[in-house]
Short mmCIF file of C-alpha atoms and ligand atoms in Angstrom, two decimals:
data_model
loop_
_atom_site.label_atom_id
_atom_site.label_comp_id
_atom_site.label_asym_id
_atom_site.label_seq_id
_atom_site.Cartn_x
_atom_site.Cartn_y
_atom_site.Cartn_z
CA MET A 98 0.00 0.00 0.00
CA THR A 99 1.41 3.39 -0.87
CA HIS A 100 1.47 6.20 1.64
CA ASP A 101 -1.34 8.00 -0.22
CA GLU A 102 -3.51 4.88 -0.49
CA LEU A 103 -3.13 4.23 3.21
CA LEU A 104 -4.17 7.75 4.19
CA ALA A 105 -7.03 7.77 1.67
CA PHE A 106 -8.52 4.53 3.00
CA ASP A 107 -8.05 5.72 6.57
CA ARG A 108 -9.90 8.94 5.81
CA GLU A 109 -12.82 7.10 4.18
CA HIS A 110 -13.28 4.21 6.58
CA ILE A 111 -11.67 4.67 9.97
CA TRP A 112 -12.86 6.61 12.97
CA HIS A 113 -10.07 8.16 15.08
CA PRO A 114 -10.48 9.18 18.75
CA TYR A 115 -12.72 12.21 19.28
CA THR A 116 -12.94 13.17 15.60
CA SER A 117 -15.47 14.25 13.03
CA ILE A 118 -16.12 12.10 9.97
CA THR A 119 -17.13 15.02 7.80
CA GLN A 120 -14.35 17.39 8.88
CA PRO A 121 -11.48 15.08 9.74
CA LEU A 122 -8.15 16.45 10.90
CA SER A 123 -4.93 15.17 9.32
CA VAL A 124 -3.48 11.92 10.59
CA TYR A 125 0.14 10.89 10.11
CA ALA A 126 1.09 7.35 9.12
CA VAL A 127 3.66 5.66 11.38
CA GLU A 128 6.12 3.13 10.05
CA SER A 129 7.93 2.18 13.26
CA ALA A 130 9.10 3.55 16.57
CA ALA A 131 12.16 3.02 18.77
CA GLY A 132 13.28 4.74 21.97
CA VAL A 133 11.74 8.22 21.99
CA ARG A 134 11.47 8.40 18.18
CA ILE A 135 8.41 7.78 16.04
CA ARG A 136 9.29 7.21 12.39
CA LEU A 137 6.64 8.30 9.91
CA LYS A 138 5.97 6.45 6.69
CA ASP A 139 7.18 9.48 4.74
CA GLY A 140 10.60 9.08 6.37
CA ARG A 141 10.37 11.90 8.92
CA GLU A 142 11.26 11.21 12.55
CA LEU A 143 9.47 12.75 15.51
CA ILE A 144 10.66 13.00 19.11
CA ASP A 145 7.73 11.74 21.15
CA GLY A 146 6.33 14.01 23.85
CA MET A 147 3.20 11.97 24.59
CA ALA A 148 4.46 8.47 25.52
CA SER A 149 1.34 7.45 23.59
CA TRP A 150 -0.97 8.88 26.23
CA TRP A 151 1.13 8.16 29.34
CA SER A 152 1.81 4.52 28.51
CA VAL A 153 5.23 4.19 26.83
CA ILE A 154 7.36 5.00 29.88
CA HIS A 155 10.45 3.02 28.74
CA GLY A 156 10.38 4.20 25.11
CA TYR A 157 9.18 2.29 22.06
CA ASN A 158 10.38 -1.15 21.08
CA HIS A 159 12.38 -1.79 24.22
CA PRO A 160 14.50 -4.91 23.54
CA LEU A 161 13.61 -6.55 26.86
CA LEU A 162 9.86 -6.00 26.54
CA THR A 163 9.83 -7.11 22.90
CA ALA A 164 11.75 -10.27 23.83
CA THR A 165 9.34 -11.01 26.70
CA LEU A 166 6.40 -10.69 24.35
CA GLN A 167 7.96 -12.97 21.74
CA GLU A 168 8.84 -15.63 24.31
CA GLN A 169 5.38 -15.51 25.86
CA ALA A 170 3.71 -15.70 22.43
CA ALA A 171 5.68 -18.85 21.66
CA ARG A 172 4.43 -20.44 24.92
CA LEU A 173 0.90 -19.19 25.60
CA SER A 174 -0.76 -16.20 23.97
CA HIS A 175 -4.11 -16.56 25.60
CA VAL A 176 -6.25 -18.85 27.66
CA MET A 177 -9.53 -18.10 29.41
CA PHE A 178 -9.20 -17.03 33.06
CA GLY A 179 -12.35 -18.76 34.22
CA GLY A 180 -11.16 -21.86 36.06
CA LEU A 181 -7.59 -21.50 34.79
CA THR A 182 -4.58 -19.49 35.90
CA HIS A 183 -1.01 -18.94 34.74
CA GLU A 184 2.35 -17.66 35.87
CA PRO A 185 2.29 -14.26 34.09
CA ALA A 186 -0.94 -13.34 35.93
CA VAL A 187 0.33 -14.61 39.29
CA GLN A 188 3.72 -12.90 38.96
CA LEU A 189 2.10 -9.64 37.94
CA ALA A 190 -0.43 -9.76 40.77
CA ARG A 191 2.40 -10.44 43.20
CA SER A 192 4.34 -7.43 42.02
CA LEU A 193 1.27 -5.16 42.04
CA VAL A 194 0.48 -6.18 45.61
CA ASP A 195 4.14 -5.54 46.49
CA ILE A 196 4.51 -2.06 45.03
CA THR A 197 1.08 -0.51 45.66
CA PRO A 198 0.32 1.08 49.06
CA LYS A 199 0.23 -1.39 51.96
CA GLY A 200 -3.15 -3.02 52.52
CA LEU A 201 -4.08 -3.43 48.86
CA ASP A 202 -3.94 -7.19 48.44
CA LEU A 203 -6.51 -8.33 45.92
CA VAL A 204 -6.06 -7.95 42.16
CA PHE A 205 -8.73 -7.93 39.47
CA PHE A 206 -7.42 -7.74 35.88
CA ALA A 207 -9.34 -5.75 33.29
CA ASP A 208 -8.66 -5.00 29.65
CA SER A 209 -8.55 -1.20 29.64
CA GLY A 210 -8.57 1.72 32.01
CA SER A 211 -12.25 2.45 31.52
CA VAL A 212 -13.14 -1.15 32.30
CA ALA A 213 -11.01 -1.02 35.45
CA VAL A 214 -12.95 2.06 36.58
CA GLU A 215 -16.24 0.27 35.85
CA VAL A 216 -15.00 -2.72 37.85
CA ALA A 217 -13.96 -0.58 40.83
CA MET A 218 -17.35 1.16 40.84
CA LYS A 219 -19.18 -2.17 40.67
CA MET A 220 -17.06 -3.47 43.56
CA ALA A 221 -18.05 -0.46 45.67
CA ILE A 222 -21.74 -1.07 44.92
CA GLN A 223 -21.50 -4.80 45.66
CA TYR A 224 -19.50 -4.06 48.83
CA PHE A 225 -22.40 -2.18 50.40
CA HIS A 226 -24.83 -4.76 49.13
CA GLY A 227 -22.80 -7.34 51.01
CA ALA A 228 -22.70 -5.06 54.04
CA GLY A 229 -26.52 -4.92 54.10
CA ARG A 230 -26.59 -1.27 52.99
CA PRO A 231 -27.84 -1.57 49.39
CA GLU A 232 -29.09 2.04 49.46
CA LYS A 233 -25.44 3.14 49.37
CA LYS A 234 -24.94 2.93 45.62
CA ARG A 235 -24.08 6.41 44.37
CA PHE A 236 -20.78 8.18 43.80
CA LEU A 237 -19.15 11.46 44.68
CA THR A 238 -16.27 12.88 42.66
CA ILE A 239 -14.58 16.20 41.95
CA ARG A 240 -14.93 18.47 38.94
CA SER A 241 -12.27 18.53 36.19
CA GLY A 242 -11.84 14.78 36.55
CA TYR A 243 -11.45 12.18 33.82
CA HIS A 244 -12.15 8.48 34.35
CA GLY A 245 -12.66 7.00 30.90
CA ASP A 246 -15.12 6.96 28.04
CA THR A 247 -17.61 4.18 28.75
CA LEU A 248 -21.02 5.31 29.97
CA HIS A 249 -20.57 4.75 33.67
CA CYS A 250 -17.07 6.23 33.62
CA MET A 251 -18.52 9.27 31.84
CA SER A 252 -20.95 9.77 34.69
CA VAL A 253 -18.02 10.69 36.95
CA CYS A 254 -16.04 12.67 34.35
CA ASP A 255 -16.30 16.46 34.54
CA PRO A 256 -19.91 17.25 33.60
CA VAL A 257 -18.91 20.13 31.29
CA ASN A 258 -15.97 18.49 29.50
CA GLY A 259 -17.88 15.21 29.48
CA MET A 260 -20.95 16.80 27.82
CA HIS A 261 -23.34 15.39 30.42
CA GLN A 262 -26.28 17.38 29.05
CA LEU A 263 -25.87 15.52 25.73
CA PHE A 264 -26.27 12.19 27.55
CA ALA A 265 -28.94 13.37 29.96
CA GLY A 266 -31.28 10.58 30.95
CA VAL A 267 -28.67 7.98 30.08
CA LEU A 268 -25.89 8.79 32.51
CA PRO A 269 -26.66 8.28 36.18
CA GLN A 270 -26.52 11.58 38.06
CA TYR A 271 -23.81 11.68 40.68
CA TYR A 272 -22.39 14.34 42.99
CA PHE A 273 -19.60 16.72 42.00
CA ALA A 274 -17.55 18.70 44.48
CA GLU A 275 -15.76 21.85 43.30
CA ARG A 276 -12.36 21.02 41.92
CA PRO A 277 -9.46 21.56 44.33
CA ARG A 278 -8.07 25.11 43.94
CA CYS A 279 -5.06 24.70 46.16
CA CYS A 280 -2.23 23.62 43.88
CA PHE A 281 0.59 21.22 44.54
CA GLY A 282 3.31 23.25 46.26
CA ASP A 283 0.93 26.00 47.46
CA VAL A 284 0.15 26.66 51.10
CA TRP A 285 -2.87 24.56 52.11
CA GLN A 286 -6.14 26.50 52.42
CA GLU A 287 -8.69 24.94 54.72
CA GLU A 288 -11.71 26.12 52.69
CA ASP A 289 -10.51 24.06 49.71
CA ILE A 290 -12.16 20.94 51.15
CA SER A 291 -15.45 22.58 52.15
CA SER A 292 -17.47 21.76 49.02
CA PHE A 293 -16.38 18.12 49.20
CA SER A 294 -16.96 17.84 52.90
CA GLN A 295 -20.42 19.38 52.66
CA LEU A 296 -21.50 16.92 49.95
CA MET A 297 -20.18 14.05 52.06
CA GLU A 298 -22.11 15.26 55.07
CA GLU A 299 -25.36 15.62 53.09
CA HIS A 300 -25.20 12.44 51.02
CA HIS A 301 -23.06 9.82 52.80
CA ASP A 302 -26.13 7.68 53.44
CA GLU A 303 -26.50 7.06 49.72
CA LEU A 304 -22.80 7.07 48.80
CA CYS A 305 -20.85 3.86 48.25
CA GLY A 306 -17.74 5.48 46.84
CA VAL A 307 -15.68 8.53 46.16
CA ILE A 308 -13.72 8.33 42.95
CA LEU A 309 -10.93 10.71 42.02
CA GLU A 310 -7.53 11.01 40.41
CA PRO A 311 -5.04 11.52 43.23
CA ILE A 312 -2.92 14.73 42.95
CA VAL A 313 -2.89 14.89 39.14
CA GLN A 314 -6.12 15.50 37.25
CA GLY A 315 -5.36 14.25 33.75
CA ALA A 316 -7.48 14.67 30.62
CA GLY A 317 -10.09 16.71 32.56
CA GLY A 318 -7.76 19.70 32.95
CA MET A 319 -4.16 18.64 33.66
CA ARG A 320 -4.09 20.16 37.12
CA PHE A 321 -1.95 19.25 40.14
CA TYR A 322 -3.59 19.69 43.53
CA HIS A 323 -2.49 19.77 47.15
CA PRO A 324 -1.76 16.43 48.89
CA GLU A 325 -3.64 17.70 51.96
CA TYR A 326 -6.83 17.63 49.88
CA LEU A 327 -6.35 13.90 49.35
CA ARG A 328 -5.63 13.32 53.05
CA ARG A 329 -8.84 15.16 53.95
CA VAL A 330 -10.79 13.06 51.46
CA ARG A 331 -9.39 9.89 53.06
CA THR A 332 -10.34 11.09 56.54
CA LEU A 333 -13.87 12.04 55.42
CA CYS A 334 -14.33 8.68 53.67
CA ASP A 335 -13.33 6.89 56.88
CA HIS A 336 -15.55 9.11 58.99
CA TYR A 337 -18.67 8.61 56.85
CA GLY A 338 -18.05 5.01 55.78
CA VAL A 339 -17.55 5.58 52.06
CA LEU A 340 -14.99 3.70 49.94
CA LEU A 341 -12.19 5.65 48.29
CA ILE A 342 -11.38 4.72 44.70
CA ALA A 343 -8.08 6.16 43.46
CA ASP A 344 -7.86 6.29 39.69
CA GLU A 345 -4.12 6.10 39.03
CA ILE A 346 -4.50 4.99 35.44
CA ALA A 347 -2.53 8.04 34.25
CA THR A 348 -0.31 8.61 37.29
CA GLY A 349 0.69 5.05 38.20
CA PHE A 350 4.29 3.82 37.80
CA GLY A 351 6.26 6.94 38.60
CA ARG A 352 4.85 9.64 36.32
CA SER A 353 4.14 12.18 39.10
CA GLY A 354 7.53 11.66 40.75
CA LYS A 355 6.26 9.02 43.20
CA LEU A 356 5.58 5.44 42.20
CA PHE A 357 1.89 6.16 42.81
CA ALA A 358 0.45 9.65 43.21
CA CYS A 359 -1.24 8.54 46.48
CA ASN A 360 2.27 8.29 47.93
CA HIS A 361 2.54 12.12 47.81
CA ALA A 362 -0.05 12.16 50.61
CA ASP A 363 0.71 8.77 52.21
CA VAL A 364 -2.89 7.86 51.57
CA VAL A 365 -4.03 4.28 51.05
CA PRO A 366 -7.22 4.07 48.98
CA ASP A 367 -9.69 1.18 49.29
CA LEU A 368 -9.50 0.48 45.58
CA LEU A 369 -6.72 1.50 43.20
CA CYS A 370 -7.06 1.49 39.40
CA VAL A 371 -3.98 1.17 37.21
CA GLY A 372 -3.66 0.92 33.44
CA LYS A 373 -1.87 2.96 30.76
CA ALA A 374 1.86 2.49 31.72
CA LEU A 375 1.20 -0.98 33.20
CA THR A 376 2.52 -2.80 30.11
CA GLY A 377 4.99 -0.05 29.15
CA GLY A 378 2.63 0.76 26.30
CA TYR A 379 2.80 -2.65 24.61
CA LEU A 380 -0.72 -3.95 25.10
CA SER A 381 -3.97 -2.88 26.66
CA LEU A 382 -4.19 -4.05 30.26
CA ALA A 383 -5.50 -2.57 33.48
CA ALA A 384 -6.13 -3.73 37.02
CA VAL A 385 -8.01 -2.90 40.17
CA ILE A 386 -6.13 -3.60 43.39
CA ALA A 387 -8.43 -3.70 46.40
CA ARG A 388 -8.29 -4.22 50.13
CA LYS A 389 -8.94 -7.86 50.98
CA GLU A 390 -11.96 -6.88 53.09
CA ILE A 391 -13.70 -5.55 50.00
CA GLY A 392 -13.48 -8.95 48.37
CA GLU A 393 -14.74 -10.61 51.53
CA MET A 394 -17.72 -8.28 51.82
CA VAL A 395 -18.62 -8.65 48.15
CA SER A 396 -18.49 -12.42 48.59
CA ALA A 397 -20.69 -12.25 51.70
CA GLY A 398 -23.56 -10.64 49.77
CA GLU A 399 -25.91 -11.84 47.08
CA PRO A 400 -25.07 -13.54 44.71
CA GLY A 401 -21.83 -14.30 46.57
CA VAL A 402 -19.56 -13.57 43.63
CA PHE A 403 -18.24 -10.45 41.96
CA MET A 404 -20.28 -9.89 38.80
CA HIS A 405 -17.59 -9.30 36.20
CA GLY A 406 -15.37 -11.40 33.90
CA PRO A 407 -13.93 -10.08 30.64
CA THR A 408 -13.18 -12.56 27.82
CA PHE A 409 -9.54 -11.50 27.65
CA MET A 410 -9.11 -11.20 31.41
CA ALA A 411 -5.44 -11.48 32.49
CA ASN A 412 -4.27 -12.07 28.93
CA PRO A 413 -0.88 -13.82 29.31
CA LEU A 414 0.88 -11.69 26.67
CA ALA A 415 -0.22 -8.49 28.41
CA CYS A 416 0.57 -9.84 31.90
CA ALA A 417 4.03 -11.07 30.86
CA VAL A 418 5.00 -7.79 29.26
CA ALA A 419 3.56 -5.92 32.27
CA CYS A 420 5.74 -8.01 34.63
CA SER A 421 8.80 -7.12 32.57
CA SER A 422 7.83 -3.46 32.37
CA VAL A 423 7.32 -3.16 36.13
CA GLN A 424 10.60 -4.97 36.80
CA LEU A 425 12.40 -2.74 34.30
CA LEU A 426 11.03 0.30 36.11
CA LEU A 427 12.02 -0.94 39.56
CA ASP A 428 15.51 -1.92 38.34
CA SER A 429 16.02 1.52 36.81
CA ASP A 430 16.82 4.77 38.57
CA TRP A 431 13.39 6.13 37.64
CA GLN A 432 13.29 8.68 40.47
CA THR A 433 16.37 10.42 39.06
CA GLN A 434 15.05 10.12 35.50
CA VAL A 435 11.69 11.64 36.38
CA HIS A 436 13.35 14.32 38.50
CA THR A 437 15.68 15.25 35.62
CA LEU A 438 12.70 15.27 33.31
CA GLU A 439 10.87 17.58 35.72
CA GLN A 440 13.76 20.04 35.75
CA GLY A 441 14.16 19.90 31.96
CA LEU A 442 10.44 20.55 31.44
CA GLU A 443 10.41 23.37 33.98
CA GLN A 444 13.40 25.06 32.33
CA GLY A 445 12.39 24.32 28.75
CA LEU A 446 8.77 25.47 29.07
CA ALA A 447 9.46 28.52 31.27
CA PRO A 448 9.76 30.93 28.27
CA CYS A 449 6.08 30.22 27.47
CA ARG A 450 5.14 32.11 30.66
CA GLU A 451 6.00 35.34 28.82
CA PHE A 452 3.49 34.75 26.02
CA THR A 453 0.25 36.73 26.16
CA SER A 454 -1.59 33.69 24.72
CA VAL A 455 -0.53 31.54 27.69
CA GLU A 456 -2.58 31.30 30.86
CA GLU A 457 -0.23 29.15 32.93
CA VAL A 458 2.73 26.79 32.72
CA ARG A 459 2.94 23.97 35.26
CA VAL A 460 5.18 20.97 35.74
CA LEU A 461 5.04 17.99 38.08
CA GLY A 462 7.28 14.94 37.75
CA GLY A 463 7.37 13.90 34.11
CA ILE A 464 4.35 16.03 33.16
CA GLY A 465 4.62 19.46 31.53
CA VAL A 466 1.55 21.59 30.79
CA VAL A 467 1.13 24.86 28.93
CA GLU A 468 -2.43 26.05 29.45
CA MET A 469 -3.48 28.52 26.76
CA LYS A 470 -6.12 31.23 27.12
CA GLU A 471 -7.95 30.05 23.99
CA PRO A 472 -8.37 26.59 22.43
CA VAL A 473 -5.56 25.86 19.96
CA ASP A 474 -6.08 25.44 16.21
CA MET A 475 -5.44 21.69 16.10
CA GLU A 476 -4.72 21.29 12.39
CA TRP A 477 -2.27 24.17 12.36
CA ILE A 478 -0.51 23.36 15.61
CA GLN A 479 -0.20 19.64 14.85
CA ALA A 480 1.43 20.39 11.48
CA GLY A 481 3.71 22.92 13.19
CA PHE A 482 4.96 20.35 15.70
CA VAL A 483 5.52 17.69 13.03
CA GLU A 484 7.39 20.27 10.93
CA LYS A 485 9.73 20.81 13.90
CA GLY A 486 10.25 17.07 14.37
CA VAL A 487 8.25 16.49 17.55
CA TRP A 488 5.03 14.70 18.45
CA VAL A 489 2.78 16.74 20.74
CA ARG A 490 -0.98 16.29 20.70
CA PRO A 491 -2.79 19.17 22.43
CA PHE A 492 -6.46 19.21 23.28
CA GLY A 493 -8.61 22.26 23.84
CA ARG A 494 -6.56 24.87 25.65
CA LEU A 495 -3.94 22.39 26.82
CA VAL A 496 -0.57 21.81 25.23
CA TYR A 497 0.98 19.12 27.37
CA VAL A 498 3.73 16.53 27.30
CA MET A 499 4.69 13.46 29.30
CA PRO A 500 7.66 11.96 27.43
CA PRO A 501 9.13 8.49 28.01
CA TYR A 502 11.31 8.60 31.16
CA CYS A 503 14.42 7.70 29.13
CA ILE A 504 14.33 10.85 26.97
CA GLU A 505 17.81 12.37 26.78
CA THR A 506 18.55 15.98 27.69
CA GLU A 507 19.15 17.06 24.08
CA ASP A 508 15.94 15.48 22.81
CA LEU A 509 13.97 17.05 25.64
CA LYS A 510 15.49 20.40 24.72
CA ILE A 511 14.38 19.93 21.10
CA LEU A 512 10.89 19.03 22.33
CA THR A 513 10.46 22.01 24.66
CA THR A 514 12.06 24.44 22.19
CA ALA A 515 9.61 23.26 19.53
CA ILE A 516 6.72 23.94 21.91
CA CYS A 517 8.00 27.45 22.69
CA ASP A 518 8.61 28.19 19.00
CA VAL A 519 5.26 26.90 17.76
CA LEU A 520 3.37 28.79 20.48
CA ALA A 521 5.37 31.94 19.68
CA GLU A 522 4.49 31.58 16.00
CA GLY A 523 0.88 31.02 16.99
CA GLN A 524 0.81 34.43 18.65
CA LEU A 525 1.83 36.12 15.39
CA ARG A 526 -0.88 34.51 13.28
C1 LIG B 242 -6.94 7.14 30.30
C2 LIG B 242 -7.63 7.16 31.58
C3 LIG B 242 -8.74 6.32 31.82
C4 LIG B 242 -9.31 5.42 30.77
O1 LIG B 242 -8.40 4.45 30.33
P1 LIG B 242 -8.64 3.75 28.89
O2 LIG B 242 -7.56 2.71 28.84
O3 LIG B 242 -8.48 4.82 27.87
O4 LIG B 242 -10.00 3.16 28.91
C5 LIG B 242 -9.32 6.37 33.08
N1 LIG B 242 -8.86 7.19 34.04
C6 LIG B 242 -7.79 8.00 33.84
C7 LIG B 242 -7.31 8.87 34.96
C8 LIG B 242 -7.15 8.02 32.61
O5 LIG B 242 -6.12 8.84 32.41
#
């Protein structure tokens, strides 16, 4: 297939994420990728700023992960998980129990982040069913959140970004506290928790769970909030008897500078969702890690089992590559890498603060965000980045990057310089 044929068929027949069929934006055909470089079919090479949406933390085509996948494929690519088990699943569960906050001991494998969020929410509902409190079946979350694209996940995404009015009557209506205003690194302000605490006080009798992204709000706004907020949420959940679901699908595995973002606040959630970087970006896999007591309570209720079981649950290829990816991370000096990345992003993006088109620049761990005052012109800005040899995929008013941890200083410099240059050019248009 020629390059043109490929793009023409794609344009006619394939739906890309969050796109229009009648007014499609350009897509770029990829030939291969290695390390932090994506090679396009037309021969151009792009330094990757996105880690393919948080997932490719070790870079593309890592020899160890590729070898693991090949070996596992030669032995066992898939087998149903009902009534059967296998070493990749057991090894991965063992390492997840090991590295997640103490007290999280029970692993449920799911096939994507959204499914993991669905699973965690179902566990919270079944927990209170088992506890003889079936009226506790609603959720509280905070604004500016993002928890996935399936219907029930959408019901706890930010109501404005998530277009709740469009799905009115279909999405269950849950409670939304004001988003935390107190940023990571600011002085804690007591009133920041008041909206959340008031909703807890009013509605705890009907709440089974609180779901939120700890410290880093991802696709809902790319904001970093104060660890004290999370500690207060934990205390209020304990006080009112509501389960805390931490969605670490974006933040898990070191991205925020701690292995899990909950670690910034020393908070242990009742249920923890991981996904994205779990397999180092090789395959889709996610997991919910829960306190043992949750499993026991679910099992005590009707019908005595947890009501979920995906066809490709604990896929051996995905579990094997996840084991290798987690091991690779733990064997590496990821703290130093992420810290260096943080400094490089801070330095490299700082010039954007001077631009009149820029609202704010913020950096935490391996995440760099330039928030614009107006939504960017996607077609123009995407072409501008590709022209400069980098891959950055903004959305709305947010130009953000979270490169693979292994990105070298010079490549990071090229990436951040390209962002500054493209945004500077954008001001002159
Ligand atoms: C990406 C993401 C999800 C959804 O994961 P998918 O694998 O895309 O279904 C859920 N929660 C958070 C915080 C995410 O960043």
